XYZ file of C-alpha atoms in Angstrom:
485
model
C 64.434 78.500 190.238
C 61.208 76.321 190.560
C 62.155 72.533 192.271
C 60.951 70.390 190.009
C 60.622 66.868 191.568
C 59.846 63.468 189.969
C 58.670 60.756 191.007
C 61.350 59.833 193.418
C 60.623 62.303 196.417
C 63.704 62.307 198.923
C 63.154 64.074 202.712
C 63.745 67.377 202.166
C 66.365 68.769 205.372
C 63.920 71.315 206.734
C 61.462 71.205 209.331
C 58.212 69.316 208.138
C 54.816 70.563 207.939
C 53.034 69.681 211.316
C 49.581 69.651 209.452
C 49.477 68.700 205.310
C 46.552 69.500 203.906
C 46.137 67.591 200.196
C 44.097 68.080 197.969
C 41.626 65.746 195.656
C 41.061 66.176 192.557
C 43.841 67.234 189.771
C 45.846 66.306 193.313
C 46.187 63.184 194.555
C 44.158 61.954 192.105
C 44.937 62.748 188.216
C 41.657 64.229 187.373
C 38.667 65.305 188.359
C 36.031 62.703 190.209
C 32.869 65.111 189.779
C 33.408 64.513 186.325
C 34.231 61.111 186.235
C 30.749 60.142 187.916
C 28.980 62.413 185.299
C 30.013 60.609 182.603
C 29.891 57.075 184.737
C 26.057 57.681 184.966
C 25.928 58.448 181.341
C 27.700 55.902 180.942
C 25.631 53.132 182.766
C 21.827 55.271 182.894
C 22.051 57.458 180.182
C 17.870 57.982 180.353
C 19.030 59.570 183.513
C 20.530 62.833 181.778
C 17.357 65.258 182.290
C 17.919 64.220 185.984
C 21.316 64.782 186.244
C 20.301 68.606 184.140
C 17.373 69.096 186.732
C 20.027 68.609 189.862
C 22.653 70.860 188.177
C 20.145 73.723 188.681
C 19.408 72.861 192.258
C 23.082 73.520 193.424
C 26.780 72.670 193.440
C 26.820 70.685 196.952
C 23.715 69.259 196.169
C 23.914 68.235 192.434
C 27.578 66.496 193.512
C 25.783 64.601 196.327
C 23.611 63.410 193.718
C 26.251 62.361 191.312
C 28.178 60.727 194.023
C 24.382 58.832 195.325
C 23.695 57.317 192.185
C 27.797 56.793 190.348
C 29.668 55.120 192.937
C 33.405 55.286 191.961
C 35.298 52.443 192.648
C 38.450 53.913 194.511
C 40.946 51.673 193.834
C 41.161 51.930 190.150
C 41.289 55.723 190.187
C 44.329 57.086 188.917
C 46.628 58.338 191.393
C 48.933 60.729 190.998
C 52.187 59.007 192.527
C 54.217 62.089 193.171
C 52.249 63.406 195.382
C 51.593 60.004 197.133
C 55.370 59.604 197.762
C 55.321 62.993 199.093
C 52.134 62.504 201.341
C 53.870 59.455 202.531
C 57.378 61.022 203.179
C 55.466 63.633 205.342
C 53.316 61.245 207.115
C 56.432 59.283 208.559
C 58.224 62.455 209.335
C 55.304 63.137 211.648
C 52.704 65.048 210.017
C 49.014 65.277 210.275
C 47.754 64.463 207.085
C 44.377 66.073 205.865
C 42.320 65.451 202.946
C 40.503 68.857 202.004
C 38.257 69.036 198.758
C 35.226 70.578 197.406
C 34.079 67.313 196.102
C 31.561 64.907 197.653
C 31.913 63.522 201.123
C 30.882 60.299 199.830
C 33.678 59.832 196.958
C 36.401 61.917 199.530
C 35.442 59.177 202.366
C 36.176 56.372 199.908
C 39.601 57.506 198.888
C 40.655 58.151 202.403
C 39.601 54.371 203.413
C 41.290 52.735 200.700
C 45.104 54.561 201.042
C 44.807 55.003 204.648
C 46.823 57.633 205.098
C 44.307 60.706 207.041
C 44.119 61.730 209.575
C 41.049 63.873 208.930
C 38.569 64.401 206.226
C 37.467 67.700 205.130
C 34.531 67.727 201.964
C 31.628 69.027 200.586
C 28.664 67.854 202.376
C 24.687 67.826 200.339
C 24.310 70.907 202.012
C 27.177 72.708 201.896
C 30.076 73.545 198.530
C 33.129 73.732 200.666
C 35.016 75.999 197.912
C 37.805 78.036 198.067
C 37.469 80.060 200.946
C 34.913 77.913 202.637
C 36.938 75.061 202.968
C 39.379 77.474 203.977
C 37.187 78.764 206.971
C 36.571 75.153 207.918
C 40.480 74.165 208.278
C 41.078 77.093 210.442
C 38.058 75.876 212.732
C 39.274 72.506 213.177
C 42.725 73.707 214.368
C 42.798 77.751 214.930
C 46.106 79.412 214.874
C 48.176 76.159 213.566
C 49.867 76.856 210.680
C 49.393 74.563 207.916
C 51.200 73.275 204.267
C 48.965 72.773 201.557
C 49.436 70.450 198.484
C 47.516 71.106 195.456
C 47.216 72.619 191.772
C 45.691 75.864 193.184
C 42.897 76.150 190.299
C 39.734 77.370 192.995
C 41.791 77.535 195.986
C 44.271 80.561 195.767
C 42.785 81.712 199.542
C 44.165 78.126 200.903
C 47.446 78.949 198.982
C 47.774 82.337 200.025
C 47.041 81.391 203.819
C 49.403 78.153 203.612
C 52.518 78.984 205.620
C 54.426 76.895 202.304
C 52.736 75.381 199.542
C 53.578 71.921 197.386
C 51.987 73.020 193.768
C 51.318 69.698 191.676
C 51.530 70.264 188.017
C 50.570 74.025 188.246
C 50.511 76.800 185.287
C 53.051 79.091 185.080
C 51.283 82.139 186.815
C 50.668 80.514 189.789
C 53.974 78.809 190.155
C 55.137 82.121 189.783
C 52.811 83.515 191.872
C 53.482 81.557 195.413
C 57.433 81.840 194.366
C 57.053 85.778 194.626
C 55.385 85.296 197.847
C 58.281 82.915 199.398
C 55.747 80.054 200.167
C 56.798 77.120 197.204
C 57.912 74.637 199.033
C 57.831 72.082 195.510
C 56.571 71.642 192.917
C 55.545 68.222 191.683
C 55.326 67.861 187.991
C 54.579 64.374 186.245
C 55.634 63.368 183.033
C 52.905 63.392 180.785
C 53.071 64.629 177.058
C 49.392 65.802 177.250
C 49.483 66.460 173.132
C 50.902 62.781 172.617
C 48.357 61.075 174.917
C 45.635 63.046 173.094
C 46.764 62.174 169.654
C 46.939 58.571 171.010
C 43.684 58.847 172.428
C 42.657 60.008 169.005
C 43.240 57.385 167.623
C 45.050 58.629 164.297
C 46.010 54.517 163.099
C 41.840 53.600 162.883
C 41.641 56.139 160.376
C 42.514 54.281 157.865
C 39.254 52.914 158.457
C 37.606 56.128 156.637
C 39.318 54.824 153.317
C 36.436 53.429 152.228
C 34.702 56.740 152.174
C 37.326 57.057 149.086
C 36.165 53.541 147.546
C 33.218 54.783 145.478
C 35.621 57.060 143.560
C 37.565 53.884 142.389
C 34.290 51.922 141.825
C 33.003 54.530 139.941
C 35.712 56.070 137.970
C 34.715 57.795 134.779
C 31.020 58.007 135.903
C 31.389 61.519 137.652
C 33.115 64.457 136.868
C 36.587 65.177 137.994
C 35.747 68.337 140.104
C 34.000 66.298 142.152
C 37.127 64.590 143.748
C 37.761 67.630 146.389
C 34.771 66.596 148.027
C 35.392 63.317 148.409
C 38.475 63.753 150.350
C 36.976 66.861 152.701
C 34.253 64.199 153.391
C 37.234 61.758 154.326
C 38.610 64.125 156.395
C 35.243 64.664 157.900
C 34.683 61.242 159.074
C 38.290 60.829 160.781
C 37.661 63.976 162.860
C 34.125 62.859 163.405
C 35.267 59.032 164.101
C 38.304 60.749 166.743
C 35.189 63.110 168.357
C 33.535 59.652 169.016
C 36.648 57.900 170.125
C 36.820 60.291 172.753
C 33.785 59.995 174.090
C 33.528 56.534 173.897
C 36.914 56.393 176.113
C 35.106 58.932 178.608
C 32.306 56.819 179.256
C 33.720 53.491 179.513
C 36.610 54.865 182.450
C 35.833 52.308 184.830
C 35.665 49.859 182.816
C 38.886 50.268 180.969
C 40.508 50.580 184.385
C 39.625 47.019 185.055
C 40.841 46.135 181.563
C 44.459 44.402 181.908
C 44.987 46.272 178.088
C 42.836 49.110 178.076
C 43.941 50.555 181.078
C 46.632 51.854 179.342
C 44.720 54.069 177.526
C 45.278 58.029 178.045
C 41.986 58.900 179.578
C 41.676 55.833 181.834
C 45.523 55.760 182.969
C 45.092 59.795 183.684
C 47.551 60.638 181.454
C 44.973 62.725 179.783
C 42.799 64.562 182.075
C 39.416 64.083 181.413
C 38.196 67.979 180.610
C 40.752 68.454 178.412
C 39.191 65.179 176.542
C 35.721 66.258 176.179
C 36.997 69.684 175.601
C 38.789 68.342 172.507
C 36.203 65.911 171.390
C 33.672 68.978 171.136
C 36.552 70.882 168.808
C 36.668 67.683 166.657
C 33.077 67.835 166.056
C 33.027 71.695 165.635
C 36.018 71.164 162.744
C 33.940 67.987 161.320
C 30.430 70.232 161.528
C 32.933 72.522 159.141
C 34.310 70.193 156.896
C 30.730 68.764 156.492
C 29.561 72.549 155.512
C 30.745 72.507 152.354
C 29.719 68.846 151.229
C 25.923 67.884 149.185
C 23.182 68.056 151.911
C 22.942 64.251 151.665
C 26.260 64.084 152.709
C 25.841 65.963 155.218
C 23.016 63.938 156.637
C 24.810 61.162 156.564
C 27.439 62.321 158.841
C 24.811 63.342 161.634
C 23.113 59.927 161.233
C 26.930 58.667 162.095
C 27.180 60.609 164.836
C 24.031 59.974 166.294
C 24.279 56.326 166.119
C 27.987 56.071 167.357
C 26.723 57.965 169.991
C 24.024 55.961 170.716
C 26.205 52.631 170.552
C 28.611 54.187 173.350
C 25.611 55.028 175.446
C 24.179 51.752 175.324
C 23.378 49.878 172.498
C 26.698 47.999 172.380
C 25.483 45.821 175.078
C 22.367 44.653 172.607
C 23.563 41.276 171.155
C 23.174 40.601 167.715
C 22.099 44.074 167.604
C 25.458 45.701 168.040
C 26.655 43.602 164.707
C 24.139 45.935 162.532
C 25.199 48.941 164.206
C 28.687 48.476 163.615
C 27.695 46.949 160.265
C 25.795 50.020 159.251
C 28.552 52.619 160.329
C 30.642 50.927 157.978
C 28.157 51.021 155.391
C 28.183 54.530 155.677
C 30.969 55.417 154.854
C 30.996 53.970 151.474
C 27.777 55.551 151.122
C 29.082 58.713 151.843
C 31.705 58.657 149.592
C 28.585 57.987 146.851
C 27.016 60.886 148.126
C 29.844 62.913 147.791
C 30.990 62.928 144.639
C 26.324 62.653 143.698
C 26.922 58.965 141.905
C 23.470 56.816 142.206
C 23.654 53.646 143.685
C 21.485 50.270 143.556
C 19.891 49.197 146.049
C 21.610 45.949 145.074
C 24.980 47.574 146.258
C 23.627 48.511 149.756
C 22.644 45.157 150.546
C 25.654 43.636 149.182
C 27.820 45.974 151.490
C 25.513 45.990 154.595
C 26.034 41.771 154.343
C 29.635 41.832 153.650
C 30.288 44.642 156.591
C 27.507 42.443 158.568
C 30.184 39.606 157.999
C 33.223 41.926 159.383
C 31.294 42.485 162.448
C 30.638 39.296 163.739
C 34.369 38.395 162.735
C 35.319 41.468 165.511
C 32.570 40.013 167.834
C 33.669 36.826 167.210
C 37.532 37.393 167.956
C 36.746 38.881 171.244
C 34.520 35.816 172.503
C 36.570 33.160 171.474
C 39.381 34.914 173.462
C 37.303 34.614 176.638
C 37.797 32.433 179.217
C 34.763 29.854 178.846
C 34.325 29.829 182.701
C 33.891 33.904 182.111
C 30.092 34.950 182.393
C 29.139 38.114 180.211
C 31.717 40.029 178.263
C 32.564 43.298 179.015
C 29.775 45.723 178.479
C 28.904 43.687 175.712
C 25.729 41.328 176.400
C 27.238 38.003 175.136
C 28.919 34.996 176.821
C 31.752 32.894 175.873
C 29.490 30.073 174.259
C 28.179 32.778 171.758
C 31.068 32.323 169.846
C 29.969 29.602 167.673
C 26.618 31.033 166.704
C 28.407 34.058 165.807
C 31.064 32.487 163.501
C 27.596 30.879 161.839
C 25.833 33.930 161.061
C 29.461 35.811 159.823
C 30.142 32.800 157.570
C 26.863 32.705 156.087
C 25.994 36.515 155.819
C 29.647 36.272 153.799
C 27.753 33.627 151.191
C 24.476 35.658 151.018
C 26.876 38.993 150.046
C 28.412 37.091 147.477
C 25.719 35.590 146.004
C 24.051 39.330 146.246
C 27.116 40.677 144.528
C 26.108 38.374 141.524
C 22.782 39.606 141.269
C 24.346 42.912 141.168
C 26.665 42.578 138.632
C 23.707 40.840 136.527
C 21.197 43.993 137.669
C 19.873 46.572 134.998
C 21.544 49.407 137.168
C 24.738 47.742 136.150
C 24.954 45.913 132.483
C 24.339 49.004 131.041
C 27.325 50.316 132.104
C 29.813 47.876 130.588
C 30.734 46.306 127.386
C 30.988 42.826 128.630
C 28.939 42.607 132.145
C 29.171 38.919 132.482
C 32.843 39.190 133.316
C 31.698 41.253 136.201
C 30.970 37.240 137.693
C 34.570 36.748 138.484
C 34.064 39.261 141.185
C 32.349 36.999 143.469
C 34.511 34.156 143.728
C 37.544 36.789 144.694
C 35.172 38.274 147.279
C 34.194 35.198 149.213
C 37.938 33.584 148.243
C 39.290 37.045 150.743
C 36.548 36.390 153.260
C 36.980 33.023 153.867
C 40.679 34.028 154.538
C 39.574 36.422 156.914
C 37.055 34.152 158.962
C 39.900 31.535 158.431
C 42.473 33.563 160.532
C 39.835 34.701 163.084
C 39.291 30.716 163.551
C 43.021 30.273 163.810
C 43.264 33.245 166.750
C 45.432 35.438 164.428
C 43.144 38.215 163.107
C 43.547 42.090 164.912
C 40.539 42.395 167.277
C 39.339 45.105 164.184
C 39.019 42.831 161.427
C 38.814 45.943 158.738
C 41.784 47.384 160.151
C 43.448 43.345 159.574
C 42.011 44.053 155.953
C 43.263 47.462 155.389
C 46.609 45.961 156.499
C 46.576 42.907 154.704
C 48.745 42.599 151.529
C 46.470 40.038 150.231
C 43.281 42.420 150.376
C 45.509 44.212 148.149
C 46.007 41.631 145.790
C 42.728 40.614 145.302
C 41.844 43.827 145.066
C 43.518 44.402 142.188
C 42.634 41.415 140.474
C 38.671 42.907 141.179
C 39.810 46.088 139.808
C 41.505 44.439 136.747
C 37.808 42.297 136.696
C 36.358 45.549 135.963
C 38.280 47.249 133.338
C 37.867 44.028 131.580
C 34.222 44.190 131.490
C 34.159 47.443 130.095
């Protein structure tokens, strides 16, 4: 029967280890810090990523020197795994010598073992040198031959240090090898944490911002009876396309921005930055989600298709770097959104005005600087740049200008649309079409009315999706319609 500890470690009654050696990552630390600093260079110097593919060829010691050279990690927002610190500890004041042994980089090893304090001795991977498996192995027997040692780790890479270990402390391992060291009478433990990894990567998923994607399905409203019903399967695989693809990019996003999340008094909560979900298993799943979206987006129109790689690309782009381009940022996010209505269009083939994309890249233009807007006027005014973002505090009021007044110019668009050629045609009694404006800038003024008043969600379309007077309005538009035709 396997011990299963939590995260209240007692003394166990036996005789301690006289020399513990831990190790890093998946260890004491809840993932893996090679990785971390990959995507913390992408992160901050993306145009560094034929580099970082040029030093992956030159070697495993010497491509994670180079990672740990140029991403420094900051050690004391890492996630530790607190299990095996209590443990550590418990040993440590029972007398034992305490030894950090990993493959990773001396540099990032030497920085955890200054900031807990609790080594005695540092073993890691120099530039010159991949202490691996039995390497590292080799090494610990050097520094004190014919001492028997414990050793405290997950055993992925290292089953010669657990098979030489006179008792080993396996922290959250599979079922083989727990099984493994029990045949061989050497588990001391096993410490196991309590993480749901399937709930933490639904959270991380995001599954509530989907409701975002419900404007792909807007264009079969708008354009009811002007397409043919066989058509409607399409639009909802190309729904379901852009939540797996919107997830995929979720993902990523949360991957690159780990350090700062950590330092985020909210955000730190999040799976990938608290540990809870380890980091691999996160970009393994964000590459599935784009796999199952590439699928989805298979058996859409070719224009719809595009348009899903364009959003890709450019929410990829946005996480890499172009969120920190003020003013900038507002079009990006403005023309994501526009995309999905216009892929919605595309997917049921209805034609569209060029009238209608510039009414809906100025009203989603509007919705953008209401998000901007909501997170500078929370800032402390004394606070220099926001995070990763490019603005200051005092931005706020130019940005409530240009969302207020790129909410008039899409309502005065939309009545140049309703009065348009592409549209009058369509309906009996066009002019009616009119009323639609005043309900449109009536709901937006509401919206930029509770961003003033500090009470809008920090996603203003996710506040409209959830707002029963969107709703209302929105029925009064639709009513608007069926009375012009």
């Amino acid at each position: 029967m396997l011990n299963v500890t939590s995260s209240r470690v007692e003394p166990s009654p036996d005789i301690p280890a006289s020399i513990l050696v831990v190790d890093l990552d998946r260890t004491l630390v809840r993932g893996d810090v090679l990785l971390e600093g990959i995507f913390g260079i992408l992160a901050q110097r993306p145009w560094l990523l034929a580099r970082l593919l040029w030093e992956l060829l030159q070697g495993r010691a010497r491509f994670k020197s180079w990672i740990a050279e140029h991403c420094l990690l900051e050690p004391t927002l890492l996630p530790y795994n607190t299990p095996v610190l209590e443990y550590v500890r418990s040993q440590r004041a029972r007398g034992a010598r305490i030894v950090l042994a990993t493959a990773a980089n001396e540099r990032y090893a030497a920085a955890v073992a200054d900031h807990l304090g609790l080594f005695d001795a540092v073993i890691a991977s120099p530039a010159d040198h991949h202490l691996a498996g039995r390497a590292r192995l080799d090494l610990i027997e050097q520094r004190w031959p014919g001492q028997s040692f414990w050793y405290v780790g997950d055993s992925v890479g290292d089953r010669s240090i657990c098979d030489a270990a006179a008792r080993s402390v396996l922290v959250n391992p599979t079922r083989p090898v727990a099984r493994r060291v029990q045949r061989a009478g050497k588990l001391e433990r096993v410490l196991s944490s309590d993480r749901k990894i399937w709930r933490s990567l639904m959270r991380a998923m995001r599954p509530h911002q989907w409701a975002k994607n419900a404007l792909v399905l807007l264009p079969g409203l708008t354009s009811w009876g002007f397409y043919p019903i066989e058509r409607l399967p399409s639009l909802f695989i190309a729904c379901g396309a852009m939540c797996l693809l919107a997830s995929a990019v979720y993902l990523f996003n949360d991957a690159l921005d780990l350090s700062a999340d950590r330092a985020h008094p909210k955000k730190r909560h999040r799976p990938m930055a608290s540990g809870e979900l380890p980091l691999r298993l996160g970009i393994g799943a964000t590459v599935v989600l784009f796999i199952l979206a590439a699928a989805c987006a298979w058996t859409l129109a070719p224009s719809a298709q595009v348009l899903l790689v364009a959003y890709a690309v450019i929410s990829t782009a946005y996480s890499l770097g172009l969120k920190r381009v003020p003013v900038a940022d507002l079009a990006i996010l403005a023309s994501l959104y526009v995309g999905r209505v216009v892929l919605g269009a595309e997917a049921l083939e209805v034609g569209y005005s060029s009238w209608f994309l510039m009414f809906v890249t100025l009203a989603f233009l509007s919705l953008a600087a209401v998000k901007r807007y909501v997170e500078l006027a929370a800032m402390d005014p004394a606070t220099a740049v926001s995070n990763r973002r490019g603005y200051v505090a005092s931005d706020a009021p130019l940005i409530q200008i240009l969302g207020v007044a790129a909410a008039f110019s899409a309502s005065i668009v939309l009545a140049l649309f309703t009065t348009s050629e592409a549209v009058s045609p369509r309906y009996t009694i066009p002019d009616r079409l009119l009323f639609l404006c005043p309900l449109f800038l009536l709901y937006m003024l509401r919206v930029w009315l509770s961003a003033n008043r500090r009470s809008m969600h920090h996603d203003p379309v996710a506040y409209v999706l959830r707002d029963p007077a969107a709703y209302i309005l929105g029925l009064a538009g639709l009513a608007v319609i069926l009375l012009a035709r």
